[in-house]
């Protein structure tokens, strides 16, 4: 069956409060290590510099915002939910 954008948005809105916990359980905490690794590599790529702005599209619970804040002066997260 085909789901509308509204259907998908409603589904994510229903699970938002449990999303980070579910990621912890399903990945056995690995998603936290992946996130740390991604930001380590991003900082290496930027060679210690910061960028003016970072945009987190489909930010969900905003779990990437703290890491992006370590490399950007301004961080904006947007999400349909």
XYZ file of N, CA, C and O in Angstrom:
324
model
N 0.836 -1.188 0.000
C 0.000 0.000 0.000
C 0.879 1.248 0.000
O 1.996 1.236 0.463
N 0.328 2.307 -0.511
C 1.047 3.572 -0.589
C 0.652 4.443 0.591
O -0.529 4.586 0.908
N 1.664 5.006 1.263
C 1.410 5.878 2.395
C 1.681 7.313 2.001
O 2.652 7.607 1.309
N 0.837 8.193 2.461
C 1.030 9.611 2.173
C 2.094 10.185 3.093
O 2.461 9.584 4.110
N 2.567 11.345 2.742
C 3.532 12.051 3.590
C 2.942 12.290 4.973
O 3.625 12.143 5.984
N 1.652 12.595 5.015
C 0.982 12.808 6.301
C 0.971 11.534 7.139
O 1.148 11.581 8.349
N 0.771 10.382 6.499
C 0.788 9.100 7.216
C 2.152 8.856 7.851
O 2.257 8.461 9.017
N 3.198 9.093 7.092
C 4.560 8.875 7.593
C 4.867 9.853 8.722
O 5.427 9.472 9.761
N 4.478 11.106 8.562
C 4.695 12.111 9.606
C 3.971 11.723 10.885
O 4.536 11.798 11.981
N 2.726 11.267 10.769
C 1.967 10.840 11.949
C 2.623 9.648 12.639
O 2.700 9.577 13.858
N 3.127 8.697 11.833
C 3.777 7.527 12.412
C 5.014 7.947 13.223
O 5.193 7.524 14.355
N 5.859 8.802 12.643
C 7.042 9.255 13.361
C 6.676 10.071 14.591
O 7.340 9.975 15.626
N 5.622 10.851 14.510
C 5.179 11.626 15.675
C 4.762 10.690 16.811
O 5.033 10.969 17.985
N 4.138 9.565 16.472
C 3.715 8.597 17.498
C 4.895 7.924 18.190
O 4.832 7.615 19.371
N 5.977 7.675 17.459
C 7.100 6.946 18.059
C 8.218 7.855 18.562
O 9.181 7.369 19.155
N 8.096 9.154 18.361
C 9.185 10.088 18.679
C 9.684 9.962 20.118
O 10.891 9.988 20.368
N 8.784 9.799 21.059
C 9.203 9.752 22.466
C 10.019 8.495 22.786
O 10.762 8.468 23.761
N 9.906 7.465 21.961
C 10.643 6.210 22.196
C 11.759 5.979 21.195
O 12.459 4.975 21.253
N 11.961 6.901 20.284
C 12.881 6.685 19.171
C 14.323 6.460 19.623
O 14.976 5.498 19.196
N 14.864 7.331 20.477
C 16.254 7.180 20.924
C 16.434 5.902 21.727
O 17.430 5.181 21.566
N 15.484 5.585 22.591
C 15.548 4.348 23.371
C 15.539 3.133 22.446
O 16.309 2.187 22.620
N 14.668 3.167 21.433
C 14.586 2.063 20.483
C 15.908 1.896 19.731
O 16.377 0.768 19.533
N 16.522 3.010 19.330
C 17.832 2.927 18.678
C 18.857 2.284 19.597
O 19.683 1.481 19.158
N 18.848 2.656 20.874
C 19.769 2.050 21.844
C 19.582 0.534 21.898
O 20.552 -0.221 21.867
N 18.335 0.105 21.978
C 18.039 -1.324 22.095
C 18.399 -2.061 20.802
O 19.112 -3.073 20.828
N 17.901 -1.571 19.681
C 18.091 -2.287 18.415
C 19.543 -2.322 17.961
O 19.979 -3.293 17.338
N 20.303 -1.261 18.252
C 21.704 -1.243 17.812
C 22.657 -1.655 18.941
O 23.868 -1.629 18.760
N 22.098 -2.012 20.092
C 22.876 -2.364 21.283
C 23.865 -1.236 21.587
O 25.027 -1.465 21.893
N 23.400 -0.006 21.422
C 24.212 1.173 21.717
C 25.202 1.556 20.630
O 25.887 2.570 20.745
N 25.295 0.768 19.574
C 26.274 1.047 18.511
C 26.021 2.373 17.816
O 26.955 3.014 17.353
N 24.768 2.814 17.748
C 24.490 4.072 17.048
C 25.199 5.237 17.727
O 25.585 6.200 17.075
N 25.415 5.145 19.026
C 26.168 6.197 19.733
C 27.629 6.199 19.300
O 28.220 7.260 19.108
N 28.207 5.023 19.130
C 29.594 4.924 18.653
C 29.716 5.428 17.219
O 30.666 6.113 16.865
N 28.739 5.081 16.372
C 28.752 5.540 14.987
C 28.692 7.060 14.934
O 29.393 7.695 14.141
N 27.837 7.646 15.780
C 27.702 9.104 15.801
C 29.024 9.751 16.231
O 29.485 10.698 15.602
N 29.642 9.217 17.297
C 30.929 9.752 17.758
C 31.986 9.658 16.668
O 32.749 10.583 16.438
N 32.009 8.521 15.977
C 32.977 8.312 14.895
C 32.738 9.299 13.754
O 33.677 9.865 13.188
N 31.482 9.521 13.413
C 31.150 10.457 12.329
C 31.635 11.859 12.670
O 32.221 12.548 11.818
N 31.447 12.293 13.910
C 31.884 13.638 14.280
C 33.402 13.735 14.392
O 33.983 14.766 14.076
N 34.042 12.659 14.800
C 35.506 12.635 14.838
C 36.053 12.827 13.422
O 36.957 13.631 13.193
N 35.473 12.094 12.469
C 35.909 12.217 11.082
C 35.585 13.589 10.502
O 36.374 14.148 9.745
N 34.429 14.141 10.871
C 34.062 15.481 10.407
C 35.060 16.511 10.927
O 35.525 17.370 10.177
N 35.418 16.422 12.219
C 36.396 17.363 12.782
C 37.749 17.220 12.086
O 38.417 18.213 11.799
N 38.154 15.987 11.770
C 39.413 15.773 11.048
C 39.336 16.377 9.648
O 40.286 16.994 9.173
N 38.204 16.206 8.997
C 38.015 16.743 7.656
C 38.094 18.276 7.661
O 38.648 18.885 6.759
N 37.538 18.870 8.709
C 37.546 20.334 8.827
C 38.877 20.867 9.357
O 39.084 22.073 9.393
N 39.763 19.970 9.790
C 41.091 20.317 10.298
C 41.026 21.363 11.409
O 41.770 22.344 11.416
N 40.093 21.146 12.344
C 39.993 22.037 13.498
C 39.224 23.323 13.258
O 38.993 24.080 14.188
N 38.836 23.578 12.023
C 38.078 24.793 11.715
C 36.608 24.576 12.070
O 36.144 23.456 12.189
N 35.890 25.667 12.230
C 34.444 25.584 12.403
C 33.776 26.170 11.169
O 34.379 26.955 10.438
N 32.553 25.776 10.956
C 31.774 26.329 9.857
C 30.746 27.293 10.440
O 30.431 27.240 11.627
N 30.248 28.183 9.618
C 29.284 29.174 10.098
C 27.957 28.521 10.474
O 27.412 28.797 11.541
N 27.463 27.638 9.604
C 26.148 27.045 9.841
C 26.128 25.574 9.447
O 26.804 25.172 8.515
N 25.294 24.830 10.161
C 25.030 23.429 9.810
C 23.523 23.231 9.837
O 22.833 23.774 10.694
N 23.025 22.470 8.900
C 21.600 22.183 8.804
C 21.400 20.690 8.955
O 21.981 19.893 8.219
N 20.587 20.297 9.913
C 20.230 18.893 10.124
C 18.803 18.714 9.617
O 17.848 19.115 10.276
N 18.679 18.141 8.440
C 17.370 17.920 7.823
C 16.826 16.577 8.309
O 17.557 15.599 8.363
N 15.546 16.549 8.671
C 14.918 15.369 9.272
C 15.614 15.068 10.600
O 16.007 13.947 10.885
N 15.751 16.089 11.426
C 16.517 16.001 12.671
C 15.929 15.049 13.697
O 16.638 14.602 14.589
N 14.656 14.731 13.570
C 14.054 13.794 14.520
C 14.125 14.327 15.936
O 13.615 15.398 16.236
N 14.807 13.589 16.804
C 14.902 13.999 18.207
C 16.024 15.003 18.446
O 16.247 15.422 19.579
N 16.739 15.370 17.399
C 17.810 16.354 17.537
C 19.102 15.784 18.099
O 19.965 16.526 18.547
N 19.273 14.484 18.037
C 20.438 13.855 18.657
C 21.763 14.227 17.990
O 22.814 14.077 18.608
N 21.723 14.733 16.763
C 22.962 15.154 16.100
C 23.339 16.601 16.417
O 24.472 17.019 16.175
N 22.413 17.358 16.967
C 22.640 18.786 17.217
C 23.856 19.041 18.112
O 24.686 19.891 17.780
N 24.033 18.347 19.245
C 25.221 18.613 20.075
C 26.537 18.400 19.321
O 27.456 19.217 19.430
N 26.623 17.353 18.540
C 27.840 17.109 17.772
C 28.062 18.152 16.701
O 29.183 18.606 16.485
N 26.987 18.552 16.033
C 27.109 19.605 15.028
C 27.515 20.923 15.665
O 28.263 21.702 15.078
N 27.063 21.149 16.881
C 27.420 22.386 17.592
C 28.909 22.462 17.887
O 29.442 23.549 18.088
N 29.579 21.317 17.903
C 31.018 21.326 18.161
C 31.822 21.761 16.935
O 32.997 22.063 17.052
N 31.180 21.800 15.761
C 31.899 22.188 14.550
C 31.253 23.372 13.827
O 31.784 23.841 12.834
N 30.112 23.849 14.321
C 29.401 24.949 13.649
C 29.020 26.024 14.647
O 28.689 25.738 15.795
N 29.068 27.259 14.189
C 28.669 28.379 15.041
C 27.164 28.411 15.253
O 26.689 28.831 16.299
N 26.426 27.975 14.249
C 24.963 27.964 14.321
C 24.468 26.639 13.750
O 24.941 26.199 12.706
N 23.533 25.991 14.439
C 22.965 24.735 13.958
C 21.449 24.882 13.918
O 20.836 25.371 14.871
N 20.870 24.459 12.809
C 19.423 24.481 12.655
C 18.967 23.061 12.361
O 19.531 22.389 11.495
N 17.983 22.608 13.095
C 17.386 21.309 12.843
C 15.948 21.491 12.392
O 15.207 22.233 13.015
N 15.579 20.832 11.307
C 14.201 20.904 10.806
C 13.654 19.496 10.652
O 14.383 18.557 10.340
N 12.368 19.345 10.930
C 11.737 18.048 10.837
C 10.234 18.258 10.658
O 9.661 19.145 11.292
N 9.591 17.464 9.816
C 8.149 17.645 9.623
C 7.340 17.340 10.882
O 6.220 17.781 11.011
N 7.898 16.577 11.815
C 7.175 16.286 13.048
C 7.352 17.401 14.040
O 6.751 17.463 15.053
